[in-house]
Amino acid sequence: MTTDKHRVRGWAARHEIVLYLVLAYAVSWCIWPLVLLNPGSSPLVPFGPGLAAVLVAFLAGGRRELINFLRQLWRWRVNFGWYAVALGVPFAVPGLARLAAVMAGAPAPSWEPSDALQVASSIAVTIVIVGIFEELGWRGFLLPRLQVTRNALASALMVALVWLPWHLPELVSDPGQRPLVPFAVYIGALSVILAWLYNCTRGSLPVVILFHAAFNSFTQFFLAELQGGDQYLVAWWTLAGLGALLAVAITVYPGHHSLVTVDERGGVTGSTAGPPPS
C-alpha cells in the first residue's frame, strides 16, 4: 500500500503541470454541455483552477505540501502600497476606457452615490467566486512551477496562453461581451501584471486576488451599459492597450528587476523591486 502511494505521488509530482491543466479544464468545462439545455445557465465553473490546484498539490506532495500551498492565502502582510495598486489600477484603467468611449460618442455616465456600494459588493462577491479559485490555481500553483525553469516574463505569458482558452465557453456563449482580439491582449497584459504583483509581494495571493476581483468589477461597472454599441469596442481596445502599456512598463523599467521570480515556496530569487510607498 505504501509503495503504491509513493508511486502515485511520484507520478503526480513528475506530471503536476499537465495534470493540473487537465483537471482545471475538465472541472471548469464540465457544465458547458448543459447550456444546450438551458441557454441562460453559466457555461463555466470558476472553481476549476483552484480545485485542481488543491487536488494536485495533495497528490504530488501530501498533506504537508497542501498546507504549505494554501498558506499563500494568508500572506496578506505586505506594504500597504501594494493594496493601493491592487485597487487603484483596476479603477483607473477601466475608467479611462469609459472616458475613451465617451469621447467616441457614448453617452456620459450618470452615477449615484449608491453605486459605490454596488461596486464594493461586486468586488467582495468576485473575490470569493472568481478571485480566490482562479488565482489559487493560475498564480498560486501554475506560475511558480513554471518559474522553476523559466524567467518570470516567459512564465507569465505561458500562463496567459492557457488562461485565455480557459474562457472559451464564455466567449462562445456570449461573444459580444468580450471582443476576442482585445480580450486576448487584455489577458496577456493582465497575466504579466499579476505575475509582477505576485512576485514582488513574495507570493501574496490576497493582493493578487484583490487586483483580479477589482479589475473584473470595475470593468463591469464602467463598460457594461456600452455593450452592443461601437463605443464598446473602443472601450475594450483602450482597456487592452492601457493594460499592454502597463505590462511593458513593469517589464522594461527599471530593467528585469521589476519582474522578479518567486520559487514554489514563495521566496524571491534574484533582485526585487521595492514596493510602492505606503
mmCIF file with all atom_site columns, C-alpha atoms in Angstrom, residues 34-237:
data_model
loop_
_atom_site.group_PDB
_atom_site.id
_atom_site.type_symbol
_atom_site.label_atom_id
_atom_site.label_alt_id
_atom_site.label_comp_id
_atom_site.label_asym_id
_atom_site.label_entity_id
_atom_site.label_seq_id
_atom_site.pdbx_PDB_ins_code
_atom_site.Cartn_x
_atom_site.Cartn_y
_atom_site.Cartn_z
_atom_site.occupancy
_atom_site.B_iso_or_equiv
_atom_site.pdbx_formal_charge
_atom_site.auth_seq_id
_atom_site.auth_comp_id
_atom_site.auth_asym_id
_atom_site.auth_atom_id
_atom_site.pdbx_PDB_model_num
ATOM 1   C CA . LEU A 1 34  ? -25.802 21.954 -20.067 1.00 0.00 ? 34  LEU A CA 1
ATOM 2   C CA . VAL A 1 35  ? -26.002 25.307 -21.855 1.00 0.00 ? 35  VAL A CA 1
ATOM 3   C CA . LEU A 1 36  ? -27.557 23.431 -24.772 1.00 0.00 ? 36  LEU A CA 1
ATOM 4   C CA . LEU A 1 37  ? -30.450 22.520 -22.489 1.00 0.00 ? 37  LEU A CA 1
ATOM 5   C CA . ASN A 1 38  ? -30.579 25.831 -20.622 1.00 0.00 ? 38  ASN A CA 1
ATOM 6   C CA . PRO A 1 39  ? -29.097 28.708 -22.644 1.00 0.00 ? 39  PRO A CA 1
ATOM 7   C CA . GLY A 1 40  ? -29.350 31.024 -19.659 1.00 0.00 ? 40  GLY A CA 1
ATOM 8   C CA . SER A 1 41  ? -27.067 28.923 -17.452 1.00 0.00 ? 41  SER A CA 1
ATOM 9   C CA . SER A 1 42  ? -23.398 29.586 -16.861 1.00 0.00 ? 42  SER A CA 1
ATOM 10  C CA . PRO A 1 43  ? -21.118 27.697 -19.269 1.00 0.00 ? 43  PRO A CA 1
ATOM 11  C CA . LEU A 1 44  ? -18.053 27.793 -16.992 1.00 0.00 ? 44  LEU A CA 1
ATOM 12  C CA . VAL A 1 45  ? -17.290 26.653 -13.442 1.00 0.00 ? 45  VAL A CA 1
ATOM 13  C CA . PRO A 1 46  ? -14.928 29.273 -11.981 1.00 0.00 ? 46  PRO A CA 1
ATOM 14  C CA . PHE A 1 47  ? -13.832 26.908 -9.197  1.00 0.00 ? 47  PHE A CA 1
ATOM 15  C CA . GLY A 1 48  ? -11.904 24.653 -11.611 1.00 0.00 ? 48  GLY A CA 1
ATOM 16  C CA . PRO A 1 49  ? -8.397  26.152 -11.362 1.00 0.00 ? 49  PRO A CA 1
ATOM 17  C CA . GLY A 1 50  ? -8.451  26.300 -7.567  1.00 0.00 ? 50  GLY A CA 1
ATOM 18  C CA . LEU A 1 51  ? -9.900  22.840 -7.027  1.00 0.00 ? 51  LEU A CA 1
ATOM 19  C CA . ALA A 1 52  ? -7.433  21.338 -9.492  1.00 0.00 ? 52  ALA A CA 1
ATOM 20  C CA . ALA A 1 53  ? -4.522  23.040 -7.725  1.00 0.00 ? 53  ALA A CA 1
ATOM 21  C CA . VAL A 1 54  ? -5.607  21.729 -4.317  1.00 0.00 ? 54  VAL A CA 1
ATOM 22  C CA . LEU A 1 55  ? -6.008  18.190 -5.624  1.00 0.00 ? 55  LEU A CA 1
ATOM 23  C CA . VAL A 1 56  ? -2.693  18.084 -7.480  1.00 0.00 ? 56  VAL A CA 1
ATOM 24  C CA . ALA A 1 57  ? -0.793  19.670 -4.582  1.00 0.00 ? 57  ALA A CA 1
ATOM 25  C CA . PHE A 1 58  ? -2.141  16.927 -2.312  1.00 0.00 ? 58  PHE A CA 1
ATOM 26  C CA . LEU A 1 59  ? -1.493  14.106 -4.795  1.00 0.00 ? 59  LEU A CA 1
ATOM 27  C CA . ALA A 1 60  ? 2.057   15.263 -5.508  1.00 0.00 ? 60  ALA A CA 1
ATOM 28  C CA . GLY A 1 61  ? 3.150   16.249 -2.013  1.00 0.00 ? 61  GLY A CA 1
ATOM 29  C CA . GLY A 1 62  ? 0.658   15.003 0.529   1.00 0.00 ? 62  GLY A CA 1
ATOM 30  C CA . ARG A 1 63  ? -0.861  16.891 3.401   1.00 0.00 ? 63  ARG A CA 1
ATOM 31  C CA . ARG A 1 64  ? 2.273   18.876 4.228   1.00 0.00 ? 64  ARG A CA 1
ATOM 32  C CA . GLU A 1 65  ? 2.626   20.191 0.671   1.00 0.00 ? 65  GLU A CA 1
ATOM 33  C CA . LEU A 1 66  ? -1.060  21.073 0.557   1.00 0.00 ? 66  LEU A CA 1
ATOM 34  C CA . ILE A 1 67  ? -0.811  23.079 3.779   1.00 0.00 ? 67  ILE A CA 1
ATOM 35  C CA . ASN A 1 68  ? 2.278   24.935 2.518   1.00 0.00 ? 68  ASN A CA 1
ATOM 36  C CA . PHE A 1 69  ? 0.474   25.661 -0.729  1.00 0.00 ? 69  PHE A CA 1
ATOM 37  C CA . LEU A 1 70  ? -2.639  27.037 0.979   1.00 0.00 ? 70  LEU A CA 1
ATOM 38  C CA . ARG A 1 71  ? -0.542  29.277 3.250   1.00 0.00 ? 71  ARG A CA 1
ATOM 39  C CA . GLN A 1 72  ? -0.221  31.657 0.309   1.00 0.00 ? 72  GLN A CA 1
ATOM 40  C CA . LEU A 1 73  ? -3.787  32.738 1.055   1.00 0.00 ? 73  LEU A CA 1
ATOM 41  C CA . TRP A 1 74  ? -2.618  34.142 4.407   1.00 0.00 ? 74  TRP A CA 1
ATOM 42  C CA . ARG A 1 75  ? 0.264   36.230 3.037   1.00 0.00 ? 75  ARG A CA 1
ATOM 43  C CA . TRP A 1 76  ? -1.599  39.482 3.471   1.00 0.00 ? 76  TRP A CA 1
ATOM 44  C CA . ARG A 1 77  ? 1.052   41.347 5.492   1.00 0.00 ? 77  ARG A CA 1
ATOM 45  C CA . VAL A 1 78  ? 2.674   43.343 2.720   1.00 0.00 ? 78  VAL A CA 1
ATOM 46  C CA . ASN A 1 79  ? 3.365   47.031 2.208   1.00 0.00 ? 79  ASN A CA 1
ATOM 47  C CA . PHE A 1 80  ? 0.075   48.930 2.059   1.00 0.00 ? 80  PHE A CA 1
ATOM 48  C CA . GLY A 1 81  ? 1.163   50.419 -1.261  1.00 0.00 ? 81  GLY A CA 1
ATOM 49  C CA . TRP A 1 82  ? 0.541   47.090 -2.954  1.00 0.00 ? 82  TRP A CA 1
ATOM 50  C CA . TYR A 1 83  ? -3.099  47.161 -1.864  1.00 0.00 ? 83  TYR A CA 1
ATOM 51  C CA . ALA A 1 84  ? -3.332  50.681 -3.287  1.00 0.00 ? 84  ALA A CA 1
ATOM 52  C CA . VAL A 1 85  ? -2.030  49.296 -6.581  1.00 0.00 ? 85  VAL A CA 1
ATOM 53  C CA . ALA A 1 86  ? -4.484  46.378 -6.401  1.00 0.00 ? 86  ALA A CA 1
ATOM 54  C CA . LEU A 1 87  ? -7.417  48.819 -6.180  1.00 0.00 ? 87  LEU A CA 1
ATOM 55  C CA . GLY A 1 88  ? -6.071  51.898 -7.958  1.00 0.00 ? 88  GLY A CA 1
ATOM 56  C CA . VAL A 1 89  ? -5.024  50.311 -11.257 1.00 0.00 ? 89  VAL A CA 1
ATOM 57  C CA . PRO A 1 90  ? -8.280  48.333 -11.705 1.00 0.00 ? 90  PRO A CA 1
ATOM 58  C CA . PHE A 1 91  ? -10.202 51.569 -11.109 1.00 0.00 ? 91  PHE A CA 1
ATOM 59  C CA . ALA A 1 92  ? -8.108  53.807 -13.361 1.00 0.00 ? 92  ALA A CA 1
ATOM 60  C CA . VAL A 1 93  ? -7.771  51.589 -16.437 1.00 0.00 ? 93  VAL A CA 1
ATOM 61  C CA . PRO A 1 94  ? -11.491 50.767 -16.980 1.00 0.00 ? 94  PRO A CA 1
ATOM 62  C CA . GLY A 1 95  ? -12.312 54.355 -16.018 1.00 0.00 ? 95  GLY A CA 1
ATOM 63  C CA . LEU A 1 96  ? -10.064 55.653 -18.795 1.00 0.00 ? 96  LEU A CA 1
ATOM 64  C CA . ALA A 1 97  ? -11.583 53.092 -21.165 1.00 0.00 ? 97  ALA A CA 1
ATOM 65  C CA . ARG A 1 98  ? -15.032 54.516 -20.385 1.00 0.00 ? 98  ARG A CA 1
ATOM 66  C CA . LEU A 1 99  ? -13.686 58.031 -20.986 1.00 0.00 ? 99  LEU A CA 1
ATOM 67  C CA . ALA A 1 100 ? -12.384 56.937 -24.397 1.00 0.00 ? 100 ALA A CA 1
ATOM 68  C CA . ALA A 1 101 ? -15.833 55.572 -25.223 1.00 0.00 ? 101 ALA A CA 1
ATOM 69  C CA . VAL A 1 102 ? -17.460 58.867 -24.224 1.00 0.00 ? 102 VAL A CA 1
ATOM 70  C CA . MET A 1 103 ? -15.015 60.746 -26.442 1.00 0.00 ? 103 MET A CA 1
ATOM 71  C CA . ALA A 1 104 ? -16.035 58.370 -29.257 1.00 0.00 ? 104 ALA A CA 1
ATOM 72  C CA . GLY A 1 105 ? -19.690 59.281 -28.849 1.00 0.00 ? 105 GLY A CA 1
ATOM 73  C CA . ALA A 1 106 ? -21.006 57.199 -25.963 1.00 0.00 ? 106 ALA A CA 1
ATOM 74  C CA . PRO A 1 107 ? -23.335 58.980 -23.527 1.00 0.00 ? 107 PRO A CA 1
ATOM 75  C CA . ALA A 1 108 ? -21.746 60.393 -20.408 1.00 0.00 ? 108 ALA A CA 1
ATOM 76  C CA . PRO A 1 109 ? -22.437 58.141 -17.416 1.00 0.00 ? 109 PRO A CA 1
ATOM 77  C CA . SER A 1 110 ? -24.866 59.156 -14.717 1.00 0.00 ? 110 SER A CA 1
ATOM 78  C CA . TRP A 1 111 ? -23.911 57.622 -11.385 1.00 0.00 ? 111 TRP A CA 1
ATOM 79  C CA . GLU A 1 112 ? -25.449 57.728 -7.932  1.00 0.00 ? 112 GLU A CA 1
ATOM 80  C CA . PRO A 1 113 ? -23.681 57.578 -4.541  1.00 0.00 ? 113 PRO A CA 1
ATOM 81  C CA . SER A 1 114 ? -25.204 54.130 -4.054  1.00 0.00 ? 114 SER A CA 1
ATOM 82  C CA . ASP A 1 115 ? -23.142 52.880 -6.997  1.00 0.00 ? 115 ASP A CA 1
ATOM 83  C CA . ALA A 1 116 ? -20.078 52.869 -4.736  1.00 0.00 ? 116 ALA A CA 1
ATOM 84  C CA . LEU A 1 117 ? -21.780 50.291 -2.516  1.00 0.00 ? 117 LEU A CA 1
ATOM 85  C CA . GLN A 1 118 ? -22.707 48.284 -5.595  1.00 0.00 ? 118 GLN A CA 1
ATOM 86  C CA . VAL A 1 119 ? -19.087 48.152 -6.757  1.00 0.00 ? 119 VAL A CA 1
ATOM 87  C CA . ALA A 1 120 ? -17.838 47.272 -3.269  1.00 0.00 ? 120 ALA A CA 1
ATOM 88  C CA . SER A 1 121 ? -20.366 44.429 -3.079  1.00 0.00 ? 121 SER A CA 1
ATOM 89  C CA . SER A 1 122 ? -19.341 43.226 -6.532  1.00 0.00 ? 122 SER A CA 1
ATOM 90  C CA . ILE A 1 123 ? -15.671 43.174 -5.515  1.00 0.00 ? 123 ILE A CA 1
ATOM 91  C CA . ALA A 1 124 ? -16.471 41.211 -2.350  1.00 0.00 ? 124 ALA A CA 1
ATOM 92  C CA . VAL A 1 125 ? -18.530 38.615 -4.226  1.00 0.00 ? 125 VAL A CA 1
ATOM 93  C CA . THR A 1 126 ? -15.976 38.360 -7.043  1.00 0.00 ? 126 THR A CA 1
ATOM 94  C CA . ILE A 1 127 ? -13.157 37.802 -4.545  1.00 0.00 ? 127 ILE A CA 1
ATOM 95  C CA . VAL A 1 128 ? -14.941 34.671 -3.319  1.00 0.00 ? 128 VAL A CA 1
ATOM 96  C CA . ILE A 1 129 ? -16.437 33.298 -6.526  1.00 0.00 ? 129 ILE A CA 1
ATOM 97  C CA . VAL A 1 130 ? -13.708 34.202 -9.021  1.00 0.00 ? 130 VAL A CA 1
ATOM 98  C CA . GLY A 1 131 ? -10.599 35.681 -7.403  1.00 0.00 ? 131 GLY A CA 1
ATOM 99  C CA . ILE A 1 132 ? -9.759  33.010 -4.839  1.00 0.00 ? 132 ILE A CA 1
ATOM 100 C CA . PHE A 1 133 ? -10.417 29.987 -7.010  1.00 0.00 ? 133 PHE A CA 1
ATOM 101 C CA . GLU A 1 134 ? -8.822  31.324 -10.190 1.00 0.00 ? 134 GLU A CA 1
ATOM 102 C CA . GLU A 1 135 ? -5.753  32.872 -8.603  1.00 0.00 ? 135 GLU A CA 1
ATOM 103 C CA . LEU A 1 136 ? -5.136  29.947 -6.270  1.00 0.00 ? 136 LEU A CA 1
ATOM 104 C CA . GLY A 1 137 ? -4.654  27.976 -9.478  1.00 0.00 ? 137 GLY A CA 1
ATOM 105 C CA . TRP A 1 138 ? -3.169  30.294 -12.116 1.00 0.00 ? 138 TRP A CA 1
ATOM 106 C CA . ARG A 1 139 ? -0.815  32.337 -9.937  1.00 0.00 ? 139 ARG A CA 1
ATOM 107 C CA . GLY A 1 140 ? -0.645  30.290 -6.724  1.00 0.00 ? 140 GLY A CA 1
ATOM 108 C CA . PHE A 1 141 ? 0.040   26.936 -8.382  1.00 0.00 ? 141 PHE A CA 1
ATOM 109 C CA . LEU A 1 142 ? 0.918   27.207 -12.074 1.00 0.00 ? 142 LEU A CA 1
ATOM 110 C CA . LEU A 1 143 ? 3.059   30.356 -12.188 1.00 0.00 ? 143 LEU A CA 1
ATOM 111 C CA . PRO A 1 144 ? 5.667   29.403 -9.543  1.00 0.00 ? 144 PRO A CA 1
ATOM 112 C CA . ARG A 1 145 ? 6.070   25.944 -11.030 1.00 0.00 ? 145 ARG A CA 1
ATOM 113 C CA . LEU A 1 146 ? 6.713   27.375 -14.464 1.00 0.00 ? 146 LEU A CA 1
ATOM 114 C CA . GLN A 1 147 ? 9.213   29.794 -12.939 1.00 0.00 ? 147 GLN A CA 1
ATOM 115 C CA . VAL A 1 148 ? 11.335  26.945 -11.623 1.00 0.00 ? 148 VAL A CA 1
ATOM 116 C CA . THR A 1 149 ? 12.911  26.556 -15.078 1.00 0.00 ? 149 THR A CA 1
ATOM 117 C CA . ARG A 1 150 ? 11.851  29.798 -16.826 1.00 0.00 ? 150 ARG A CA 1
ATOM 118 C CA . ASN A 1 151 ? 12.088  33.512 -16.175 1.00 0.00 ? 151 ASN A CA 1
ATOM 119 C CA . ALA A 1 152 ? 9.094   35.378 -14.809 1.00 0.00 ? 152 ALA A CA 1
ATOM 120 C CA . LEU A 1 153 ? 8.066   37.054 -18.063 1.00 0.00 ? 153 LEU A CA 1
ATOM 121 C CA . ALA A 1 154 ? 8.090   33.829 -20.076 1.00 0.00 ? 154 ALA A CA 1
ATOM 122 C CA . SER A 1 155 ? 6.177   32.081 -17.300 1.00 0.00 ? 155 SER A CA 1
ATOM 123 C CA . ALA A 1 156 ? 3.556   34.837 -17.152 1.00 0.00 ? 156 ALA A CA 1
ATOM 124 C CA . LEU A 1 157 ? 2.994   34.641 -20.903 1.00 0.00 ? 157 LEU A CA 1
ATOM 125 C CA . MET A 1 158 ? 2.699   30.854 -20.720 1.00 0.00 ? 158 MET A CA 1
ATOM 126 C CA . VAL A 1 159 ? 0.019   31.223 -18.051 1.00 0.00 ? 159 VAL A CA 1
ATOM 127 C CA . ALA A 1 160 ? -1.786  33.622 -20.397 1.00 0.00 ? 160 ALA A CA 1
ATOM 128 C CA . LEU A 1 161 ? -1.694  31.005 -23.166 1.00 0.00 ? 161 LEU A CA 1
ATOM 129 C CA . VAL A 1 162 ? -3.700  28.564 -21.043 1.00 0.00 ? 162 VAL A CA 1
ATOM 130 C CA . TRP A 1 163 ? -5.765  31.190 -19.214 1.00 0.00 ? 163 TRP A CA 1
ATOM 131 C CA . LEU A 1 164 ? -7.197  32.651 -22.453 1.00 0.00 ? 164 LEU A CA 1
ATOM 132 C CA . PRO A 1 165 ? -8.693  29.452 -23.953 1.00 0.00 ? 165 PRO A CA 1
ATOM 133 C CA . TRP A 1 166 ? -9.988  28.504 -20.499 1.00 0.00 ? 166 TRP A CA 1
ATOM 134 C CA . HIS A 1 167 ? -12.583 31.282 -21.090 1.00 0.00 ? 167 HIS A CA 1
ATOM 135 C CA . LEU A 1 168 ? -13.753 29.626 -24.324 1.00 0.00 ? 168 LEU A CA 1
ATOM 136 C CA . PRO A 1 169 ? -17.212 28.566 -23.038 1.00 0.00 ? 169 PRO A CA 1
ATOM 137 C CA . GLU A 1 170 ? -17.985 32.179 -22.111 1.00 0.00 ? 170 GLU A CA 1
ATOM 138 C CA . LEU A 1 171 ? -16.565 33.538 -25.365 1.00 0.00 ? 171 LEU A CA 1
ATOM 139 C CA . VAL A 1 172 ? -18.700 31.150 -27.412 1.00 0.00 ? 172 VAL A CA 1
ATOM 140 C CA . SER A 1 173 ? -21.878 31.570 -25.358 1.00 0.00 ? 173 SER A CA 1
ATOM 141 C CA . ASP A 1 174 ? -21.749 35.381 -25.321 1.00 0.00 ? 174 ASP A CA 1
ATOM 142 C CA . PRO A 1 175 ? -19.271 36.614 -27.972 1.00 0.00 ? 175 PRO A CA 1
ATOM 143 C CA . GLY A 1 176 ? -20.419 40.220 -27.647 1.00 0.00 ? 176 GLY A CA 1
ATOM 144 C CA . GLN A 1 177 ? -19.440 40.511 -24.001 1.00 0.00 ? 177 GLN A CA 1
ATOM 145 C CA . ARG A 1 178 ? -15.690 40.160 -24.592 1.00 0.00 ? 178 ARG A CA 1
ATOM 146 C CA . PRO A 1 179 ? -14.435 41.033 -28.100 1.00 0.00 ? 179 PRO A CA 1
ATOM 147 C CA . LEU A 1 180 ? -11.910 38.292 -28.852 1.00 0.00 ? 180 LEU A CA 1
ATOM 148 C CA . VAL A 1 181 ? -8.823  40.163 -30.066 1.00 0.00 ? 181 VAL A CA 1
ATOM 149 C CA . PRO A 1 182 ? -8.728  42.939 -27.440 1.00 0.00 ? 182 PRO A CA 1
ATOM 150 C CA . PHE A 1 183 ? -9.670  40.369 -24.802 1.00 0.00 ? 183 PHE A CA 1
ATOM 151 C CA . ALA A 1 184 ? -6.661  38.244 -25.817 1.00 0.00 ? 184 ALA A CA 1
ATOM 152 C CA . VAL A 1 185 ? -4.382  41.294 -25.477 1.00 0.00 ? 185 VAL A CA 1
ATOM 153 C CA . TYR A 1 186 ? -6.009  42.102 -22.153 1.00 0.00 ? 186 TYR A CA 1
ATOM 154 C CA . ILE A 1 187 ? -5.423  38.569 -20.812 1.00 0.00 ? 187 ILE A CA 1
ATOM 155 C CA . GLY A 1 188 ? -1.761  38.655 -21.839 1.00 0.00 ? 188 GLY A CA 1
ATOM 156 C CA . ALA A 1 189 ? -1.240  42.035 -20.194 1.00 0.00 ? 189 ALA A CA 1
ATOM 157 C CA . LEU A 1 190 ? -3.076  41.062 -17.015 1.00 0.00 ? 190 LEU A CA 1
ATOM 158 C CA . SER A 1 191 ? -1.072  37.866 -16.725 1.00 0.00 ? 191 SER A CA 1
ATOM 159 C CA . VAL A 1 192 ? 2.165   39.863 -16.727 1.00 0.00 ? 192 VAL A CA 1
ATOM 160 C CA . ILE A 1 193 ? 0.835   42.426 -14.240 1.00 0.00 ? 193 ILE A CA 1
ATOM 161 C CA . LEU A 1 194 ? -0.481  39.721 -11.895 1.00 0.00 ? 194 LEU A CA 1
ATOM 162 C CA . ALA A 1 195 ? 2.842   37.853 -12.060 1.00 0.00 ? 195 ALA A CA 1
ATOM 163 C CA . TRP A 1 196 ? 4.601   41.104 -11.155 1.00 0.00 ? 196 TRP A CA 1
ATOM 164 C CA . LEU A 1 197 ? 2.282   41.616 -8.175  1.00 0.00 ? 197 LEU A CA 1
ATOM 165 C CA . TYR A 1 198 ? 2.656   38.012 -7.024  1.00 0.00 ? 198 TYR A CA 1
ATOM 166 C CA . ASN A 1 199 ? 6.421   38.015 -7.280  1.00 0.00 ? 199 ASN A CA 1
ATOM 167 C CA . CYS A 1 200 ? 7.095   41.460 -5.835  1.00 0.00 ? 200 CYS A CA 1
ATOM 168 C CA . THR A 1 201 ? 4.913   40.721 -2.799  1.00 0.00 ? 201 THR A CA 1
ATOM 169 C CA . ARG A 1 202 ? 6.699   37.395 -2.235  1.00 0.00 ? 202 ARG A CA 1
ATOM 170 C CA . GLY A 1 203 ? 3.713   35.343 -3.267  1.00 0.00 ? 203 GLY A CA 1
ATOM 171 C CA . SER A 1 204 ? 0.890   37.304 -1.622  1.00 0.00 ? 204 SER A CA 1
ATOM 172 C CA . LEU A 1 205 ? -2.280  35.810 -3.064  1.00 0.00 ? 205 LEU A CA 1
ATOM 173 C CA . PRO A 1 206 ? -4.545  38.280 -1.205  1.00 0.00 ? 206 PRO A CA 1
ATOM 174 C CA . VAL A 1 207 ? -3.074  41.161 -3.212  1.00 0.00 ? 207 VAL A CA 1
ATOM 175 C CA . VAL A 1 208 ? -3.372  39.239 -6.483  1.00 0.00 ? 208 VAL A CA 1
ATOM 176 C CA . ILE A 1 209 ? -6.936  38.137 -5.697  1.00 0.00 ? 209 ILE A CA 1
ATOM 177 C CA . LEU A 1 210 ? -7.981  41.695 -4.821  1.00 0.00 ? 210 LEU A CA 1
ATOM 178 C CA . PHE A 1 211 ? -6.498  43.036 -8.077  1.00 0.00 ? 211 PHE A CA 1
ATOM 179 C CA . HIS A 1 212 ? -8.294  40.405 -10.174 1.00 0.00 ? 212 HIS A CA 1
ATOM 180 C CA . ALA A 1 213 ? -11.642 40.908 -8.435  1.00 0.00 ? 213 ALA A CA 1
ATOM 181 C CA . ALA A 1 214 ? -11.395 44.702 -8.578  1.00 0.00 ? 214 ALA A CA 1
ATOM 182 C CA . PHE A 1 215 ? -10.459 44.697 -12.277 1.00 0.00 ? 215 PHE A CA 1
ATOM 183 C CA . ASN A 1 216 ? -13.416 42.461 -13.132 1.00 0.00 ? 216 ASN A CA 1
ATOM 184 C CA . SER A 1 217 ? -15.810 44.541 -11.042 1.00 0.00 ? 217 SER A CA 1
ATOM 185 C CA . PHE A 1 218 ? -14.719 47.972 -12.257 1.00 0.00 ? 218 PHE A CA 1
ATOM 186 C CA . THR A 1 219 ? -14.676 46.781 -15.876 1.00 0.00 ? 219 THR A CA 1
ATOM 187 C CA . GLN A 1 220 ? -18.244 45.538 -15.488 1.00 0.00 ? 220 GLN A CA 1
ATOM 188 C CA . PHE A 1 221 ? -19.287 48.769 -13.782 1.00 0.00 ? 221 PHE A CA 1
ATOM 189 C CA . PHE A 1 222 ? -17.740 51.149 -16.327 1.00 0.00 ? 222 PHE A CA 1
ATOM 190 C CA . LEU A 1 223 ? -18.396 49.227 -19.547 1.00 0.00 ? 223 LEU A CA 1
ATOM 191 C CA . ALA A 1 224 ? -21.485 47.024 -19.136 1.00 0.00 ? 224 ALA A CA 1
ATOM 192 C CA . GLU A 1 225 ? -24.015 49.587 -20.356 1.00 0.00 ? 225 GLU A CA 1
ATOM 193 C CA . LEU A 1 226 ? -21.986 50.166 -23.536 1.00 0.00 ? 226 LEU A CA 1
ATOM 194 C CA . GLN A 1 227 ? -22.314 46.567 -24.731 1.00 0.00 ? 227 GLN A CA 1
ATOM 195 C CA . GLY A 1 228 ? -23.773 46.265 -28.189 1.00 0.00 ? 228 GLY A CA 1
ATOM 196 C CA . GLY A 1 229 ? -22.555 49.646 -29.471 1.00 0.00 ? 229 GLY A CA 1
ATOM 197 C CA . ASP A 1 230 ? -19.489 50.681 -31.460 1.00 0.00 ? 230 ASP A CA 1
ATOM 198 C CA . GLN A 1 231 ? -18.163 52.522 -28.420 1.00 0.00 ? 231 GLN A CA 1
ATOM 199 C CA . TYR A 1 232 ? -17.966 49.227 -26.546 1.00 0.00 ? 232 TYR A CA 1
ATOM 200 C CA . LEU A 1 233 ? -15.235 48.060 -28.907 1.00 0.00 ? 233 LEU A CA 1
ATOM 201 C CA . VAL A 1 234 ? -13.429 51.389 -28.445 1.00 0.00 ? 234 VAL A CA 1
ATOM 202 C CA . ALA A 1 235 ? -13.563 50.885 -24.682 1.00 0.00 ? 235 ALA A CA 1
ATOM 203 C CA . TRP A 1 236 ? -12.243 47.331 -24.921 1.00 0.00 ? 236 TRP A CA 1
ATOM 204 C CA . TRP A 1 237 ? -9.344  48.317 -27.179 1.00 0.00 ? 237 TRP A CA 1
#
